[in-house]
Amino acid sequence: MTLLTHLLACTFGTGSWVAINGLWVELPLLVTVLPEQWDLPSYITIIIQMANVGPLFVTLMHRFRPGLLKEVAVIYVVVSVGVVACLLLAFLWNYTSPIAGRPHSTAFLILTFFLALVDCTSSVTFLPFMMQLQPQYLTTFFIGEGLSGLIPALIALGQGSGISSCTNVTHVVNFTTGNETVESTVFQLETRYLPANFSTHLFFLLMTVMMLACLLAFFFLARQPKVWELSQQQLFPSSIMLSSFDQIPNEGAGSRLSGGCPCPKDAKGPRNILPQKVSYPLAKLAFIYLLIAWVSALTNGVLPSVQSYSCLPYGNTAYHLAATLSSMANPLACIVAMVLPGRSLALLGTLTMAGTGFGAYNMAIAVMSPCPLLQQSQWGDATIVLSWVLFTGTLSYVKVMAGVILRSRSRSALVWYGAVEQLGSLLGALLMFPLVNVYGFFKSADYCSLQCPA
């Protein structure tokens, strides 16, 4: 039964961000077809932040009308919307219509909003729901959340989305001088995109199947027996006593279940879990929430807006690998957090600075686009891919451990975790959208026809 619950929690977690993660890893193909081209990532980023009306509504309801909003009903609604939106996207993703005289991917952008509404709202509903289950299932949920990036990335790798090659194309040009017309042959390198192994239509259908699996997993999780003490949550939603993953320093190795999941000693059943709230000084709590906001701004708002500008100057293969491998880094970070949990705030601060450094390199390369450092070198390709992987991996670890720390405090702390995460993401996106789409701060170019100084 425990193994089945772990499997259900993991499957439930995959539905939290699988739709939006699927869009990100499919971008190397989408930017070659949709009219927004290199600007498409910034459109997706700002649409995701517009969808924060969902978590904002849920957070305000928890604050001013506690107990009125039933989380189970909300989760059923948002996951069902995700299933329908994914299914429609499979058939309408390339539909365009003119807006202000220019073609835009109207169906794609509208459906992206609904998918983002689902995924953003999951940040403030899925985690609090997981509080009703025993503590060891939270890390499994985070692994599932990481798999919501890994599985689409593996599918995109198999699809070979956005892979291109440079082809020498011959053009015949006529020059007229006086009364004489001279025919000249011009050779030019142009980008030719290789056909994907399967279509975008099938890719989004697979995302629909994953959302259906999430809905089915939640159906069974909602019928799991709840931790006995958490039955108080309908009466006291802001003062629930929770057990920490690792609140007793000298528990020893016997306190850990197989899989590296720290739990209270001798926890053999729900009735044996002691309600114990772990307290942190206000300054430390403020530091944790500041880390969450900063990390979320970078990973969900600032850097995704310019990923195409930082990777495409090195070619579509580098962009494809950066998008997919960085998505894989997220679940790997969750597994590392499960096996090697680090609750030290000094460690989390150090990792945040390291991740910020990798992000700064990615941003610098985007600013230099279309002629960045080491452009004609394999070292440049490897460095940008590695930088994106390390950027995602280090900051994902920080977010997971921040969630584990706040889980040991209270249910409302996790609700505010989701709210602060979305606030940071919103600020990052609002900063980048005008820089990319209004002021044209970042420059695009065809990789095969670049004219850069040696």
Short mmCIF file of C-alpha atoms in Angstrom, two decimals:
data_model
loop_
_atom_site.label_atom_id
_atom_site.label_comp_id
_atom_site.label_asym_id
_atom_site.label_seq_id
_atom_site.Cartn_x
_atom_site.Cartn_y
_atom_site.Cartn_z
CA MET A 1 0.00 0.00 0.00
CA THR A 2 2.87 2.38 0.84
CA LEU A 3 4.56 1.72 -2.50
CA LEU A 4 1.27 2.33 -4.32
CA THR A 5 0.79 5.63 -2.48
CA HIS A 6 4.34 6.69 -3.42
CA LEU A 7 3.54 5.86 -7.06
CA LEU A 8 0.29 7.83 -6.91
CA ALA A 9 2.02 10.82 -5.26
CA CYS A 10 4.72 10.77 -7.92
CA THR A 11 2.17 10.58 -10.77
CA PHE A 12 0.15 13.35 -9.16
CA GLY A 13 3.30 15.50 -8.97
CA THR A 14 4.03 15.02 -12.67
CA GLY A 15 0.81 16.85 -13.52
CA SER A 16 1.83 19.98 -11.65
CA TRP A 17 3.95 21.53 -14.42
CA VAL A 18 4.02 18.93 -17.22
CA ALA A 19 2.01 21.06 -19.66
CA ILE A 20 4.20 24.17 -19.43
CA ASN A 21 7.41 22.11 -19.28
CA GLY A 22 6.21 20.38 -22.42
CA LEU A 23 5.90 23.76 -24.14
CA TRP A 24 9.44 24.73 -23.13
CA VAL A 25 11.10 21.58 -24.49
CA GLU A 26 9.04 21.81 -27.69
CA LEU A 27 10.15 25.41 -28.29
CA PRO A 28 13.09 24.50 -30.57
CA LEU A 29 10.47 23.20 -33.02
CA LEU A 30 7.78 25.79 -32.31
CA VAL A 31 10.04 28.80 -32.95
CA THR A 32 10.68 27.53 -36.47
CA VAL A 33 6.95 27.38 -37.31
CA LEU A 34 5.03 29.98 -35.31
CA PRO A 35 5.20 33.65 -36.39
CA GLU A 36 6.62 34.93 -33.07
CA GLN A 37 9.87 33.01 -33.75
CA TRP A 38 12.66 33.90 -31.26
CA ASP A 39 10.30 36.11 -29.25
CA LEU A 40 8.00 33.17 -28.48
CA PRO A 41 9.68 32.30 -25.12
CA SER A 42 9.06 35.80 -23.78
CA TYR A 43 5.39 35.60 -24.83
CA ILE A 44 5.03 32.29 -23.00
CA THR A 45 6.75 33.72 -19.93
CA ILE A 46 4.46 36.73 -19.62
CA ILE A 47 1.36 34.60 -20.29
CA ILE A 48 2.39 32.25 -17.49
CA GLN A 49 2.60 35.22 -15.13
CA MET A 50 -0.80 36.54 -16.24
CA ALA A 51 -2.15 33.18 -15.12
CA ASN A 52 -1.15 34.06 -11.56
CA VAL A 53 -4.71 35.25 -11.08
CA GLY A 54 -5.40 31.60 -10.20
CA PRO A 55 -3.01 31.24 -7.24
CA LEU A 56 -3.79 34.82 -6.18
CA PHE A 57 -7.48 33.97 -5.91
CA VAL A 58 -6.77 30.77 -3.96
CA THR A 59 -4.36 32.54 -1.59
CA LEU A 60 -6.80 35.37 -0.86
CA MET A 61 -9.58 32.86 -0.21
CA HIS A 62 -7.36 31.01 2.25
CA ARG A 63 -6.56 34.30 3.96
CA PHE A 64 -10.00 35.90 4.20
CA ARG A 65 -12.42 32.95 3.93
CA PRO A 66 -10.52 29.97 5.37
CA GLY A 67 -12.25 26.65 4.90
CA LEU A 68 -14.67 27.93 2.25
CA LEU A 69 -12.59 26.84 -0.74
CA LYS A 70 -12.39 23.04 -0.91
CA GLU A 71 -8.95 22.05 -2.22
CA VAL A 72 -10.11 18.68 -3.55
CA ALA A 73 -12.79 20.32 -5.72
CA VAL A 74 -10.36 23.00 -6.94
CA ILE A 75 -7.78 20.36 -7.92
CA TYR A 76 -10.40 18.37 -9.83
CA VAL A 77 -11.36 21.51 -11.76
CA VAL A 78 -7.84 22.71 -12.61
CA VAL A 79 -6.55 19.28 -13.69
CA SER A 80 -9.65 18.73 -15.85
CA VAL A 81 -9.06 22.12 -17.51
CA GLY A 82 -5.47 21.02 -18.15
CA VAL A 83 -6.62 17.83 -19.87
CA VAL A 84 -9.02 19.72 -22.16
CA ALA A 85 -6.49 22.47 -22.96
CA CYS A 86 -3.77 19.95 -23.86
CA LEU A 87 -6.18 18.08 -26.11
CA LEU A 88 -7.24 21.27 -27.92
CA LEU A 89 -3.61 22.36 -28.27
CA ALA A 90 -2.82 19.13 -30.13
CA PHE A 91 -5.22 20.19 -32.90
CA LEU A 92 -5.01 24.02 -32.84
CA TRP A 93 -1.37 24.79 -31.92
CA ASN A 94 -0.44 26.19 -35.36
CA TYR A 95 -3.61 28.23 -35.97
CA THR A 96 -2.78 31.91 -36.57
CA SER A 97 -4.78 35.10 -37.04
CA PRO A 98 -3.79 38.73 -37.75
CA ILE A 99 -3.52 41.14 -34.82
CA ALA A 100 -2.51 44.77 -35.50
CA GLY A 101 -1.56 43.77 -39.02
CA ARG A 102 0.78 40.99 -37.96
CA PRO A 103 0.11 37.23 -37.73
CA HIS A 104 0.06 35.78 -34.23
CA SER A 105 -0.43 32.30 -32.80
CA THR A 106 -3.74 33.16 -31.19
CA ALA A 107 -4.95 29.63 -30.43
CA PHE A 108 -1.54 28.59 -29.08
CA LEU A 109 -1.22 31.65 -26.84
CA ILE A 110 -4.80 31.42 -25.49
CA LEU A 111 -4.47 27.72 -24.69
CA THR A 112 -1.07 28.40 -23.15
CA PHE A 113 -2.82 30.77 -20.75
CA PHE A 114 -5.20 28.02 -19.61
CA LEU A 115 -2.35 25.54 -19.21
CA ALA A 116 -0.43 28.13 -17.21
CA LEU A 117 -3.53 28.79 -15.08
CA VAL A 118 -3.61 25.08 -14.25
CA ASP A 119 0.10 24.83 -13.45
CA CYS A 120 0.33 28.08 -11.47
CA THR A 121 -2.72 27.19 -9.39
CA SER A 122 -1.16 23.80 -8.65
CA SER A 123 1.56 25.62 -6.69
CA VAL A 124 -0.95 26.66 -4.01
CA THR A 125 -3.28 23.63 -4.11
CA PHE A 126 -1.21 20.50 -4.73
CA LEU A 127 1.28 21.11 -1.90
CA PRO A 128 -1.35 21.87 0.78
CA PHE A 129 -3.26 18.76 -0.30
CA MET A 130 -0.10 16.68 0.16
CA MET A 131 -0.01 17.89 3.77
CA GLN A 132 -2.95 15.58 4.45
CA LEU A 133 -0.74 12.57 3.73
CA GLN A 134 2.21 11.30 5.74
CA PRO A 135 5.44 13.33 5.49
CA GLN A 136 7.45 10.84 3.42
CA TYR A 137 5.16 11.33 0.44
CA LEU A 138 6.08 15.01 0.04
CA THR A 139 9.56 14.25 -1.33
CA THR A 140 7.99 11.69 -3.69
CA PHE A 141 5.63 14.44 -4.85
CA PHE A 142 8.63 16.72 -5.52
CA ILE A 143 10.27 13.92 -7.54
CA GLY A 144 7.07 13.68 -9.57
CA GLU A 145 7.12 17.44 -10.05
CA GLY A 146 10.65 17.08 -11.37
CA LEU A 147 9.56 14.28 -13.69
CA SER A 148 7.08 16.75 -15.17
CA GLY A 149 10.16 18.25 -16.79
CA LEU A 150 12.12 15.05 -17.40
CA ILE A 151 9.44 13.06 -19.23
CA PRO A 152 8.62 15.80 -21.80
CA ALA A 153 12.37 16.32 -22.25
CA LEU A 154 12.91 12.63 -23.02
CA ILE A 155 9.99 12.70 -25.45
CA ALA A 156 11.46 15.81 -27.13
CA LEU A 157 14.86 14.10 -27.41
CA GLY A 158 13.18 11.16 -29.13
CA GLN A 159 11.29 13.57 -31.34
CA GLY A 160 14.44 15.40 -32.38
CA SER A 161 12.60 18.72 -32.28
CA GLY A 162 14.22 21.70 -33.97
CA ILE A 163 17.32 19.90 -35.29
CA SER A 164 18.72 21.73 -38.30
CA SER A 165 21.64 21.76 -40.70
CA CYS A 166 23.28 24.37 -42.89
CA THR A 167 22.78 23.82 -46.61
CA ASN A 168 24.65 25.55 -49.42
CA VAL A 169 21.92 26.99 -51.66
CA THR A 170 22.55 28.36 -55.16
CA HIS A 171 20.68 31.49 -56.29
CA VAL A 172 20.74 32.93 -59.81
CA VAL A 173 20.74 36.73 -59.76
CA ASN A 174 20.37 39.03 -62.78
CA PHE A 175 22.35 42.30 -62.83
CA THR A 176 21.54 45.00 -65.37
CA THR A 177 24.35 47.33 -66.41
CA GLY A 178 23.38 49.81 -69.12
CA ASN A 179 21.70 47.83 -71.88
CA GLU A 180 23.28 44.54 -70.84
CA THR A 181 21.85 42.01 -68.39
CA VAL A 182 24.39 39.78 -66.67
CA GLU A 183 23.41 36.56 -64.97
CA SER A 184 25.38 35.69 -61.84
CA THR A 185 25.33 32.69 -59.51
CA VAL A 186 25.38 33.36 -55.78
CA PHE A 187 26.09 30.69 -53.16
CA GLN A 188 24.53 31.17 -49.75
CA LEU A 189 24.26 29.06 -46.59
CA GLU A 190 20.69 28.65 -45.35
CA THR A 191 19.16 26.80 -42.42
CA ARG A 192 17.26 23.65 -43.29
CA TYR A 193 15.25 22.03 -40.48
CA LEU A 194 15.27 18.26 -40.40
CA PRO A 195 11.86 16.61 -40.10
CA ALA A 196 10.98 15.52 -36.56
CA ASN A 197 10.58 11.82 -35.82
CA PHE A 198 6.95 12.49 -34.89
CA SER A 199 4.67 15.49 -35.08
CA THR A 200 3.87 18.26 -32.62
CA HIS A 201 0.28 16.98 -32.74
CA LEU A 202 1.38 13.63 -31.27
CA PHE A 203 3.61 15.38 -28.71
CA PHE A 204 0.68 17.34 -27.27
CA LEU A 205 -1.48 14.20 -27.27
CA LEU A 206 1.17 12.55 -25.09
CA MET A 207 1.00 15.56 -22.75
CA THR A 208 -2.78 15.02 -22.62
CA VAL A 209 -2.22 11.42 -21.53
CA MET A 210 0.08 12.61 -18.72
CA MET A 211 -2.55 15.06 -17.49
CA LEU A 212 -5.13 12.26 -17.52
CA ALA A 213 -2.75 10.10 -15.46
CA CYS A 214 -2.42 12.98 -12.96
CA LEU A 215 -6.21 13.23 -12.70
CA LEU A 216 -6.55 9.48 -12.13
CA ALA A 217 -3.77 9.49 -9.50
CA PHE A 218 -5.46 12.33 -7.63
CA PHE A 219 -8.78 10.44 -7.70
CA PHE A 220 -7.16 7.60 -5.73
CA LEU A 221 -5.02 9.86 -3.50
CA ALA A 222 -8.13 11.76 -2.40
CA ARG A 223 -9.43 8.47 -1.03
CA GLN A 224 -6.28 7.66 0.95
CA PRO A 225 -6.57 7.73 4.76
CA LYS A 226 -5.39 11.07 6.11
CA VAL A 227 -2.93 11.62 8.94
CA TRP A 228 -5.05 11.65 12.12
CA GLU A 229 -3.84 14.96 13.47
CA LEU A 230 -4.53 16.74 10.17
CA SER A 231 -8.27 16.25 10.63
CA GLN A 232 -8.06 19.52 12.60
CA GLN A 233 -7.21 21.50 9.46
CA GLN A 234 -10.82 22.41 8.62
CA LEU A 235 -11.11 24.09 12.04
CA PHE A 236 -7.63 25.54 12.40
CA PRO A 237 -6.18 26.02 8.89
CA SER A 238 -3.45 28.38 10.02
CA SER A 239 -2.13 26.55 13.06
CA ILE A 240 -1.72 22.91 12.11
CA MET A 241 0.99 21.06 13.96
CA LEU A 242 3.19 19.13 11.61
CA SER A 243 6.05 16.69 11.93
CA SER A 244 9.36 17.75 10.41
CA PHE A 245 11.25 15.55 8.00
CA ASP A 246 14.26 15.83 10.25
CA GLN A 247 13.37 17.85 13.30
CA ILE A 248 15.24 15.69 15.86
CA PRO A 249 18.99 16.15 15.30
CA ASN A 250 20.10 12.96 17.02
CA GLU A 251 17.63 10.52 15.54
CA GLY A 252 20.38 8.58 13.84
CA ALA A 253 20.22 6.35 10.82
CA GLY A 254 17.24 4.48 12.18
CA SER A 255 15.04 7.50 11.55
CA ARG A 256 15.36 7.22 7.77
CA LEU A 257 13.19 5.05 5.62
CA SER A 258 14.58 3.30 2.58
CA GLY A 259 15.09 5.83 -0.22
CA GLY A 260 16.72 8.41 2.04
CA CYS A 261 13.49 10.00 3.22
CA PRO A 262 13.92 11.36 6.77
CA CYS A 263 10.93 10.71 9.00
CA PRO A 264 10.12 10.81 12.71
CA LYS A 265 11.47 7.89 14.65
CA ASP A 266 9.23 4.85 15.06
CA ALA A 267 6.55 6.27 12.81
CA LYS A 268 4.59 3.09 12.18
CA GLY A 269 1.22 4.62 11.49
CA PRO A 270 -0.71 7.85 11.38
CA ARG A 271 -1.58 7.74 15.06
CA ASN A 272 2.07 7.56 16.07
CA ILE A 273 3.06 10.80 14.33
CA LEU A 274 3.42 13.43 17.01
CA PRO A 275 2.13 16.89 16.20
CA GLN A 276 5.23 18.98 16.60
CA LYS A 277 5.69 22.37 15.01
CA VAL A 278 9.21 23.42 14.09
CA SER A 279 9.80 27.12 14.72
CA TYR A 280 12.22 29.40 12.91
CA PRO A 281 13.19 32.97 13.79
CA LEU A 282 11.46 35.62 11.70
CA ALA A 283 14.75 36.63 10.07
CA LYS A 284 15.40 33.06 8.88
CA LEU A 285 11.86 32.72 7.54
CA ALA A 286 12.26 36.02 5.68
CA PHE A 287 15.55 34.76 4.23
CA ILE A 288 13.91 31.51 3.05
CA TYR A 289 11.07 33.35 1.35
CA LEU A 290 13.54 35.80 -0.20
CA LEU A 291 15.48 32.85 -1.65
CA ILE A 292 12.26 31.40 -3.06
CA ALA A 293 11.29 34.71 -4.69
CA TRP A 294 14.77 35.27 -6.17
CA VAL A 295 15.17 31.71 -7.46
CA SER A 296 11.67 31.72 -8.94
CA ALA A 297 12.27 35.07 -10.66
CA LEU A 298 15.38 33.68 -12.34
CA THR A 299 14.12 30.19 -13.23
CA ASN A 300 10.54 31.06 -14.21
CA GLY A 301 10.74 34.65 -15.45
CA VAL A 302 14.09 36.19 -16.33
CA LEU A 303 16.18 33.46 -17.95
CA PRO A 304 13.47 31.51 -19.83
CA SER A 305 12.61 34.72 -21.71
CA VAL A 306 16.06 34.82 -23.31
CA GLN A 307 16.92 31.12 -23.67
CA SER A 308 16.49 31.26 -27.43
CA TYR A 309 18.85 34.26 -27.65
CA SER A 310 21.51 32.59 -25.50
CA CYS A 311 21.40 29.22 -27.31
CA LEU A 312 20.37 29.69 -30.94
CA PRO A 313 23.55 31.64 -31.89
CA TYR A 314 25.34 28.31 -31.29
CA GLY A 315 22.85 26.44 -33.50
CA ASN A 316 19.58 24.59 -33.09
CA THR A 317 21.29 21.50 -31.75
CA ALA A 318 22.72 23.48 -28.82
CA TYR A 319 19.28 25.00 -28.17
CA HIS A 320 17.63 21.58 -28.32
CA LEU A 321 20.13 20.06 -25.89
CA ALA A 322 20.02 23.03 -23.52
CA ALA A 323 16.21 22.97 -23.38
CA THR A 324 15.91 19.23 -22.84
CA LEU A 325 18.91 18.54 -20.59
CA SER A 326 18.13 21.50 -18.32
CA SER A 327 14.63 20.06 -17.92
CA MET A 328 16.22 16.77 -16.88
CA ALA A 329 18.33 18.58 -14.29
CA ASN A 330 15.19 19.41 -12.28
CA PRO A 331 14.20 15.84 -11.30
CA LEU A 332 17.85 14.96 -10.73
CA ALA A 333 18.03 17.83 -8.25
CA CYS A 334 14.93 16.45 -6.52
CA ILE A 335 16.55 13.02 -6.22
CA VAL A 336 19.72 14.58 -4.80
CA ALA A 337 17.55 16.49 -2.31
CA MET A 338 15.95 13.21 -1.28
CA VAL A 339 19.24 11.34 -0.82
CA LEU A 340 21.37 14.26 0.42
CA PRO A 341 19.03 16.77 2.07
CA GLY A 342 20.73 20.00 3.12
CA ARG A 343 18.70 22.14 5.48
CA SER A 344 21.54 24.56 6.20
CA LEU A 345 20.56 28.08 5.15
CA ALA A 346 24.24 28.85 4.50
CA LEU A 347 24.38 25.97 2.01
CA LEU A 348 21.18 27.08 0.30
CA GLY A 349 22.49 30.65 0.10
CA THR A 350 25.77 29.45 -1.44
CA LEU A 351 23.97 27.30 -4.01
CA THR A 352 21.72 30.26 -4.86
CA MET A 353 24.78 32.42 -5.55
CA ALA A 354 26.31 29.68 -7.69
CA GLY A 355 23.09 29.26 -9.68
CA THR A 356 22.85 33.03 -10.08
CA GLY A 357 26.38 33.00 -11.51
CA PHE A 358 25.42 30.44 -14.15
CA GLY A 359 22.32 32.51 -14.91
CA ALA A 360 24.45 35.63 -15.29
CA TYR A 361 26.60 33.83 -17.88
CA ASN A 362 23.49 32.76 -19.81
CA MET A 363 22.18 36.33 -19.72
CA ALA A 364 25.52 37.75 -20.89
CA ILE A 365 25.53 35.39 -23.86
CA ALA A 366 21.97 36.45 -24.72
CA VAL A 367 23.00 40.12 -24.62
CA MET A 368 25.88 39.36 -27.03
CA SER A 369 23.52 37.60 -29.47
CA PRO A 370 23.83 37.00 -32.36
CA CYS A 371 27.62 36.99 -31.99
CA PRO A 372 28.49 35.62 -28.51
CA LEU A 373 31.75 34.24 -27.15
CA LEU A 374 33.20 31.01 -28.62
CA GLN A 375 30.51 30.94 -31.29
CA GLN A 376 32.46 28.92 -33.83
CA SER A 377 33.93 26.58 -31.22
CA GLN A 378 32.58 23.33 -29.82
CA TRP A 379 33.64 24.68 -26.42
CA GLY A 380 31.04 27.41 -26.81
CA ASP A 381 28.31 24.89 -27.54
CA ALA A 382 29.29 22.69 -24.59
CA THR A 383 29.65 25.65 -22.21
CA ILE A 384 26.21 27.13 -22.89
CA VAL A 385 24.49 23.73 -22.56
CA LEU A 386 26.38 22.95 -19.33
CA SER A 387 25.66 26.40 -17.94
CA TRP A 388 21.91 25.96 -18.49
CA VAL A 389 21.97 22.50 -16.88
CA LEU A 390 23.87 23.71 -13.80
CA PHE A 391 21.72 26.82 -13.52
CA THR A 392 18.54 24.74 -13.44
CA GLY A 393 19.97 21.99 -11.24
CA THR A 394 21.39 24.14 -8.45
CA LEU A 395 18.37 26.41 -8.14
CA SER A 396 15.94 23.47 -8.33
CA TYR A 397 17.70 21.93 -5.33
CA VAL A 398 17.29 25.19 -3.43
CA LYS A 399 13.55 25.31 -4.17
CA VAL A 400 12.99 21.71 -3.10
CA MET A 401 14.84 22.10 0.18
CA ALA A 402 13.03 25.37 0.91
CA GLY A 403 9.77 23.48 0.47
CA VAL A 404 10.92 20.72 2.81
CA ILE A 405 11.93 23.26 5.47
CA LEU A 406 8.60 25.10 5.27
CA ARG A 407 6.67 21.83 5.31
CA SER A 408 8.07 21.24 8.80
CA ARG A 409 6.55 24.52 9.95
CA SER A 410 2.88 24.55 8.91
CA ARG A 411 0.42 24.05 6.10
CA SER A 412 -0.03 27.79 5.63
CA ALA A 413 3.75 28.12 5.21
CA LEU A 414 3.51 25.94 2.10
CA VAL A 415 0.59 27.99 0.78
CA TRP A 416 2.76 31.10 1.08
CA TYR A 417 5.65 29.19 -0.50
CA GLY A 418 3.51 28.83 -3.64
CA ALA A 419 2.37 32.46 -3.47
CA VAL A 420 5.92 33.83 -3.11
CA GLU A 421 7.12 31.52 -5.90
CA GLN A 422 4.52 32.95 -8.28
CA LEU A 423 5.22 36.53 -7.16
CA GLY A 424 8.92 36.14 -7.92
CA SER A 425 8.12 34.60 -11.30
CA LEU A 426 5.75 37.48 -12.09
CA LEU A 427 8.32 40.15 -11.28
CA GLY A 428 10.94 38.40 -13.42
CA ALA A 429 8.60 38.14 -16.40
CA LEU A 430 7.40 41.76 -16.11
CA LEU A 431 11.03 42.89 -16.13
CA MET A 432 11.98 40.91 -19.23
CA PHE A 433 8.93 41.23 -21.51
CA PRO A 434 9.45 44.90 -22.48
CA LEU A 435 13.19 44.36 -22.90
CA VAL A 436 12.59 41.52 -25.36
CA ASN A 437 9.40 42.56 -27.19
CA VAL A 438 9.15 46.35 -26.86
CA TYR A 439 12.69 47.72 -26.81
CA GLY A 440 14.28 44.93 -28.89
CA PHE A 441 17.23 44.69 -26.51
CA PHE A 442 18.11 41.19 -27.76
CA LYS A 443 18.95 40.47 -31.41
CA SER A 444 18.15 37.38 -33.45
CA ALA A 445 19.76 36.04 -36.63
CA ASP A 446 19.92 32.96 -38.82
CA TYR A 447 22.73 30.77 -37.48
CA CYS A 448 23.85 29.64 -40.92
CA SER A 449 24.07 33.14 -42.40
CA LEU A 450 25.65 34.98 -39.46
CA GLN A 451 28.28 37.59 -40.30
CA CYS A 452 30.30 37.85 -37.09
CA PRO A 453 33.89 39.07 -36.68
CA ALA A 454 36.40 36.27 -36.26
#
